[in-house]
Amino acid sequence: MSELANVATPDIKRLKKVKSILVTQAAPTDAKSPYFEIEKKYGVKVDFRPFIEVRGIAFKDFRKQKINILEHTAIIFTSRNAIDHFFRICKEAKIEVPSDMKYFCITEQTANYLQKYIVIRKRKVFTGTKTALDLLEIIKKHKSEKFLFPCSNKRQKDLPDYMGTNDFQLTEAVMYETVSADLSDLEEVFYDVIAFFSPSGITSLFENFPDFKQNNTRIAAFGSTTAQAVTDAGLLLDIQAPLPNAPSMTGALEHYIKQANA
């Protein structure tokens, strides 16, 4: 972590004007998204393109894990994808989730998404604030529960690893997988900044473009694991979030653009 602490101050030699940004996620549905505000305020072109795709595993493959969902008393959700594929598997298995099932969600936004499948006011829903470690503080108070953790084939390790070494009853259930998207149409496209949000995004970059050379492209990363993946890939990390002065990716990008485009 100490090696990454200095990236808040951009390398003056790489502090060049930003005219274009590629965000490696789907475009926001909210017209008031800060990304669109950056476009208007600084005259910067912002494009969106997911570098990874999420695919649900087939029910027959889930069955091979020999997991009995109804043996569990609590579900841990760390993303909307986890919610979607959990209820998909339940539907395909013709399972009706008991009304006394407890739900532990990483953020309030994730908890609100549960309304797509259940009536929240009639269920026991516990919500973290931002990170898996925040949620863990709540989970610690419910150690007697039998937890089910719907996840992908590539998941964050901190929460399940902690629970696994501290005698929690936890079952990891792989219900979807993260794969690299086909980005072949971007081969001749150049961006001043590319913003990444997961190590899988970095993997996708090199799977699509094995000969990628960073040159003057600035790399932005959200989260310490993504930042580490950038440096592990031999790339220069120019923009990092979250930081005290930039708690979001848009905040970090704007902070950089203010300096680079001054």
Short mmCIF file of C-alpha atoms in Angstrom, two decimals:
data_model
loop_
_atom_site.label_atom_id
_atom_site.label_comp_id
_atom_site.label_asym_id
_atom_site.label_seq_id
_atom_site.Cartn_x
_atom_site.Cartn_y
_atom_site.Cartn_z
CA MET A 1 0.00 0.00 0.00
CA SER A 2 2.86 2.40 0.82
CA GLU A 3 4.10 2.14 -2.79
CA LEU A 4 0.76 3.46 -4.00
CA ALA A 5 0.42 6.27 -1.50
CA ASN A 6 2.22 8.81 -3.68
CA VAL A 7 -0.01 8.54 -6.75
CA ALA A 8 -2.29 11.29 -5.43
CA THR A 9 0.29 13.76 -6.78
CA PRO A 10 0.58 13.32 -10.57
CA ASP A 11 3.99 12.93 -12.18
CA ILE A 12 4.67 16.40 -13.59
CA LYS A 13 6.26 14.86 -16.69
CA ARG A 14 2.99 13.03 -17.46
CA LEU A 15 0.70 15.93 -16.56
CA LYS A 16 -0.63 16.54 -20.07
CA LYS A 17 -3.91 18.04 -21.23
CA VAL A 18 -6.88 15.68 -21.17
CA LYS A 19 -9.24 15.74 -24.15
CA SER A 20 -10.70 12.23 -23.99
CA ILE A 21 -11.53 9.67 -21.29
CA LEU A 22 -12.60 6.03 -21.62
CA VAL A 23 -14.56 4.74 -18.63
CA THR A 24 -14.46 0.94 -18.57
CA GLN A 25 -18.04 0.63 -17.33
CA ALA A 26 -21.51 0.96 -18.83
CA ALA A 27 -22.78 4.49 -19.39
CA PRO A 28 -24.70 5.97 -16.43
CA THR A 29 -28.48 6.01 -16.73
CA ASP A 30 -28.70 9.19 -14.66
CA ALA A 31 -28.53 12.28 -16.87
CA LYS A 32 -27.06 14.16 -13.92
CA SER A 33 -24.08 11.84 -13.59
CA PRO A 34 -20.84 13.65 -12.62
CA TYR A 35 -19.24 12.18 -15.76
CA PHE A 36 -21.56 14.28 -17.92
CA GLU A 37 -20.81 17.31 -15.75
CA ILE A 38 -17.09 16.81 -16.44
CA GLU A 39 -17.83 16.72 -20.18
CA LYS A 40 -19.70 20.02 -20.04
CA LYS A 41 -17.43 21.80 -17.58
CA TYR A 42 -14.08 20.94 -19.17
CA GLY A 43 -14.98 20.17 -22.78
CA VAL A 44 -13.67 16.64 -22.40
CA LYS A 45 -15.04 13.73 -24.42
CA VAL A 46 -16.09 10.85 -22.10
CA ASP A 47 -16.89 7.44 -23.62
CA PHE A 48 -18.14 4.35 -21.81
CA ARG A 49 -17.33 0.76 -22.64
CA PRO A 50 -17.51 -2.20 -20.23
CA PHE A 51 -14.25 -4.17 -20.33
CA ILE A 52 -15.80 -7.17 -18.60
CA GLU A 53 -19.05 -9.09 -18.97
CA VAL A 54 -20.99 -10.98 -16.34
CA ARG A 55 -22.58 -14.26 -17.36
CA GLY A 56 -24.78 -16.42 -15.20
CA ILE A 57 -23.65 -20.02 -14.87
CA ALA A 58 -26.08 -22.67 -16.04
CA PHE A 59 -28.29 -24.21 -13.38
CA LYS A 60 -26.87 -27.66 -14.15
CA ASP A 61 -23.38 -26.32 -13.35
CA PHE A 62 -24.61 -24.74 -10.13
CA ARG A 63 -26.03 -28.11 -9.07
CA LYS A 64 -22.56 -29.62 -9.35
CA GLN A 65 -21.55 -27.48 -6.35
CA LYS A 66 -24.03 -29.49 -4.24
CA ILE A 67 -25.25 -26.45 -2.33
CA ASN A 68 -28.61 -26.53 -0.57
CA ILE A 69 -29.78 -22.92 -0.47
CA LEU A 70 -32.50 -23.64 2.09
CA GLU A 71 -29.93 -24.93 4.59
CA HIS A 72 -28.82 -21.33 5.06
CA THR A 73 -30.36 -18.62 7.23
CA ALA A 74 -28.64 -15.54 5.78
CA ILE A 75 -27.46 -14.30 2.39
CA ILE A 76 -24.55 -11.92 1.80
CA PHE A 77 -24.90 -9.65 -1.24
CA THR A 78 -21.97 -7.52 -2.42
CA SER A 79 -23.40 -6.53 -5.82
CA ARG A 80 -26.52 -6.28 -7.95
CA ASN A 81 -25.20 -9.12 -10.08
CA ALA A 82 -25.16 -11.36 -7.03
CA ILE A 83 -28.80 -10.48 -6.30
CA ASP A 84 -29.94 -11.08 -9.88
CA HIS A 85 -28.26 -14.45 -10.19
CA PHE A 86 -29.22 -15.66 -6.73
CA PHE A 87 -32.91 -15.15 -7.46
CA ARG A 88 -32.44 -16.56 -10.98
CA ILE A 89 -31.00 -19.77 -9.55
CA CYS A 90 -33.79 -19.93 -6.97
CA LYS A 91 -36.39 -19.58 -9.73
CA GLU A 92 -34.78 -22.29 -11.86
CA ALA A 93 -34.53 -24.54 -8.81
CA LYS A 94 -38.17 -23.74 -7.95
CA ILE A 95 -37.10 -22.58 -4.51
CA GLU A 96 -39.20 -20.12 -2.53
CA VAL A 97 -36.93 -18.15 -0.24
CA PRO A 98 -38.31 -18.23 3.36
CA SER A 99 -39.69 -14.96 4.71
CA ASP A 100 -37.39 -15.19 7.74
CA MET A 101 -34.24 -15.26 5.59
CA LYS A 102 -31.79 -12.52 6.57
CA TYR A 103 -30.05 -10.39 3.98
CA PHE A 104 -26.69 -8.66 4.51
CA CYS A 105 -25.97 -6.05 1.81
CA ILE A 106 -22.69 -4.21 1.27
CA THR A 107 -24.38 -0.81 0.72
CA GLU A 108 -27.78 0.79 1.00
CA GLN A 109 -27.91 1.00 -2.78
CA THR A 110 -27.46 -2.77 -3.01
CA ALA A 111 -30.13 -3.28 -0.35
CA ASN A 112 -32.57 -1.07 -2.25
CA TYR A 113 -32.04 -3.21 -5.34
CA LEU A 114 -33.51 -6.14 -3.40
CA GLN A 115 -36.91 -4.51 -3.89
CA LYS A 116 -36.85 -5.94 -7.39
CA TYR A 117 -37.40 -9.37 -5.82
CA ILE A 118 -38.76 -8.97 -2.28
CA VAL A 119 -40.80 -6.60 -0.11
CA ILE A 120 -38.00 -5.14 2.00
CA ARG A 121 -40.14 -3.83 4.84
CA LYS A 122 -41.24 -7.38 5.59
CA ARG A 123 -37.72 -8.84 5.63
CA LYS A 124 -34.65 -8.61 7.84
CA VAL A 125 -32.14 -6.57 5.85
CA PHE A 126 -28.80 -5.42 7.28
CA THR A 127 -26.75 -2.84 5.41
CA GLY A 128 -23.10 -1.82 5.40
CA THR A 129 -21.87 1.64 4.44
CA LYS A 130 -19.29 1.20 1.68
CA THR A 131 -16.84 -1.71 1.86
CA ALA A 132 -16.88 -5.41 2.69
CA LEU A 133 -15.05 -4.64 5.92
CA ASP A 134 -17.84 -2.24 6.95
CA LEU A 135 -20.36 -5.02 6.35
CA LEU A 136 -18.20 -7.43 8.30
CA GLU A 137 -18.66 -5.33 11.44
CA ILE A 138 -22.39 -6.03 11.18
CA ILE A 139 -21.93 -9.70 10.33
CA LYS A 140 -19.82 -10.18 13.48
CA LYS A 141 -22.97 -9.62 15.54
CA HIS A 142 -24.72 -12.55 13.84
CA LYS A 143 -22.14 -15.31 14.14
CA SER A 144 -24.71 -18.05 14.69
CA GLU A 145 -26.20 -17.63 11.19
CA LYS A 146 -25.50 -20.02 8.33
CA PHE A 147 -24.34 -17.64 5.60
CA LEU A 148 -24.57 -18.13 1.85
CA PHE A 149 -22.33 -15.92 -0.30
CA PRO A 150 -23.44 -15.73 -3.96
CA CYS A 151 -20.38 -14.67 -5.94
CA SER A 152 -18.57 -14.86 -9.24
CA ASN A 153 -15.61 -16.99 -10.20
CA LYS A 154 -13.49 -13.91 -9.46
CA ARG A 155 -14.44 -12.41 -6.13
CA GLN A 156 -12.86 -10.13 -3.53
CA LYS A 157 -11.12 -12.20 -0.88
CA ASP A 158 -11.28 -10.07 2.26
CA LEU A 159 -14.77 -10.90 3.54
CA PRO A 160 -14.91 -14.68 2.87
CA ASP A 161 -11.29 -15.14 3.94
CA TYR A 162 -11.95 -13.43 7.28
CA MET A 163 -15.11 -15.43 7.88
CA GLY A 164 -13.37 -18.64 6.90
CA THR A 165 -10.60 -18.15 9.46
CA ASN A 166 -12.91 -17.03 12.26
CA ASP A 167 -15.28 -19.99 12.44
CA PHE A 168 -18.27 -18.46 10.67
CA GLN A 169 -20.55 -20.88 8.84
CA LEU A 170 -20.09 -19.63 5.28
CA THR A 171 -20.79 -21.28 1.94
CA GLU A 172 -19.50 -19.66 -1.22
CA ALA A 173 -21.85 -20.22 -4.16
CA VAL A 174 -20.50 -19.37 -7.61
CA MET A 175 -23.59 -18.24 -9.55
CA TYR A 176 -22.03 -16.10 -12.28
CA GLU A 177 -18.68 -15.55 -13.92
CA THR A 178 -16.67 -12.55 -15.00
CA VAL A 179 -15.18 -12.72 -18.50
CA SER A 180 -13.33 -10.26 -20.72
CA ALA A 181 -15.46 -8.37 -23.25
CA ASP A 182 -14.60 -8.29 -26.95
CA LEU A 183 -12.91 -4.92 -27.49
CA SER A 184 -11.52 -5.51 -30.96
CA ASP A 185 -13.28 -2.42 -32.34
CA LEU A 186 -11.20 -0.21 -30.02
CA GLU A 187 -7.86 -1.29 -31.47
CA GLU A 188 -7.23 1.92 -33.40
CA VAL A 189 -8.86 4.23 -30.84
CA PHE A 190 -6.74 6.39 -28.54
CA TYR A 191 -7.76 7.97 -25.22
CA ASP A 192 -5.84 10.35 -22.99
CA VAL A 193 -7.19 8.60 -19.86
CA ILE A 194 -8.57 5.09 -19.30
CA ALA A 195 -10.38 4.54 -15.99
CA PHE A 196 -10.42 1.04 -14.46
CA PHE A 197 -12.52 -0.29 -11.61
CA SER A 198 -11.32 -3.87 -11.07
CA PRO A 199 -8.31 -6.09 -11.71
CA SER A 200 -10.49 -7.94 -14.25
CA GLY A 201 -10.54 -4.77 -16.34
CA ILE A 202 -6.74 -4.81 -16.54
CA THR A 203 -6.84 -8.49 -17.48
CA SER A 204 -9.32 -7.70 -20.25
CA LEU A 205 -7.10 -4.92 -21.58
CA PHE A 206 -4.18 -7.29 -22.15
CA GLU A 207 -6.32 -10.21 -23.34
CA ASN A 208 -7.72 -7.93 -26.04
CA PHE A 209 -4.50 -6.03 -26.73
CA PRO A 210 -1.47 -8.17 -25.77
CA ASP A 211 0.89 -5.59 -27.25
CA PHE A 212 -0.66 -2.61 -25.48
CA LYS A 213 1.82 0.21 -24.84
CA GLN A 214 0.80 2.90 -22.38
CA ASN A 215 2.90 5.74 -23.79
CA ASN A 216 1.04 8.98 -22.95
CA THR A 217 -2.20 7.32 -21.89
CA ARG A 218 -2.91 8.10 -18.29
CA ILE A 219 -4.32 5.21 -16.19
CA ALA A 220 -6.90 5.81 -13.45
CA ALA A 221 -7.79 3.11 -10.93
CA PHE A 222 -10.53 2.80 -8.33
CA GLY A 223 -9.65 0.78 -5.25
CA SER A 224 -6.39 -0.58 -3.91
CA THR A 225 -6.68 -3.98 -5.63
CA THR A 226 -7.21 -2.31 -9.01
CA ALA A 227 -4.30 0.04 -8.35
CA GLN A 228 -2.10 -2.95 -7.49
CA ALA A 229 -3.19 -4.73 -10.67
CA VAL A 230 -2.14 -1.68 -12.69
CA THR A 231 1.37 -1.65 -11.25
CA ASP A 232 1.65 -5.47 -11.40
CA ALA A 233 0.93 -5.22 -15.14
CA GLY A 234 3.88 -2.87 -15.52
CA LEU A 235 1.72 0.20 -16.13
CA LEU A 236 2.11 3.65 -14.59
CA LEU A 237 -0.71 4.62 -12.25
CA ASP A 238 -1.49 8.31 -12.76
CA ILE A 239 -4.86 8.76 -11.04
CA GLN A 240 -6.13 6.90 -7.98
CA ALA A 241 -9.40 6.86 -6.06
CA PRO A 242 -10.70 6.84 -3.46
CA LEU A 243 -8.49 9.32 -1.63
CA PRO A 244 -9.39 11.93 1.01
CA ASN A 245 -9.47 14.66 -1.63
CA ALA A 246 -11.13 12.41 -4.23
CA PRO A 247 -13.56 9.85 -2.75
CA SER A 248 -14.96 8.91 -6.17
CA MET A 249 -13.55 8.19 -9.62
CA THR A 250 -15.22 11.31 -11.02
CA GLY A 251 -13.71 13.36 -8.21
CA ALA A 252 -10.24 11.98 -8.93
CA LEU A 253 -10.62 12.61 -12.66
CA GLU A 254 -11.77 16.18 -12.12
CA HIS A 255 -8.93 16.83 -9.68
CA TYR A 256 -6.45 15.64 -12.32
CA ILE A 257 -8.07 17.56 -15.19
CA LYS A 258 -7.98 20.80 -13.18
CA GLN A 259 -4.20 20.44 -12.94
CA ALA A 260 -3.55 19.04 -16.40
CA ASN A 261 -5.80 21.44 -18.33
CA ALA A 262 -4.97 24.59 -16.39
#
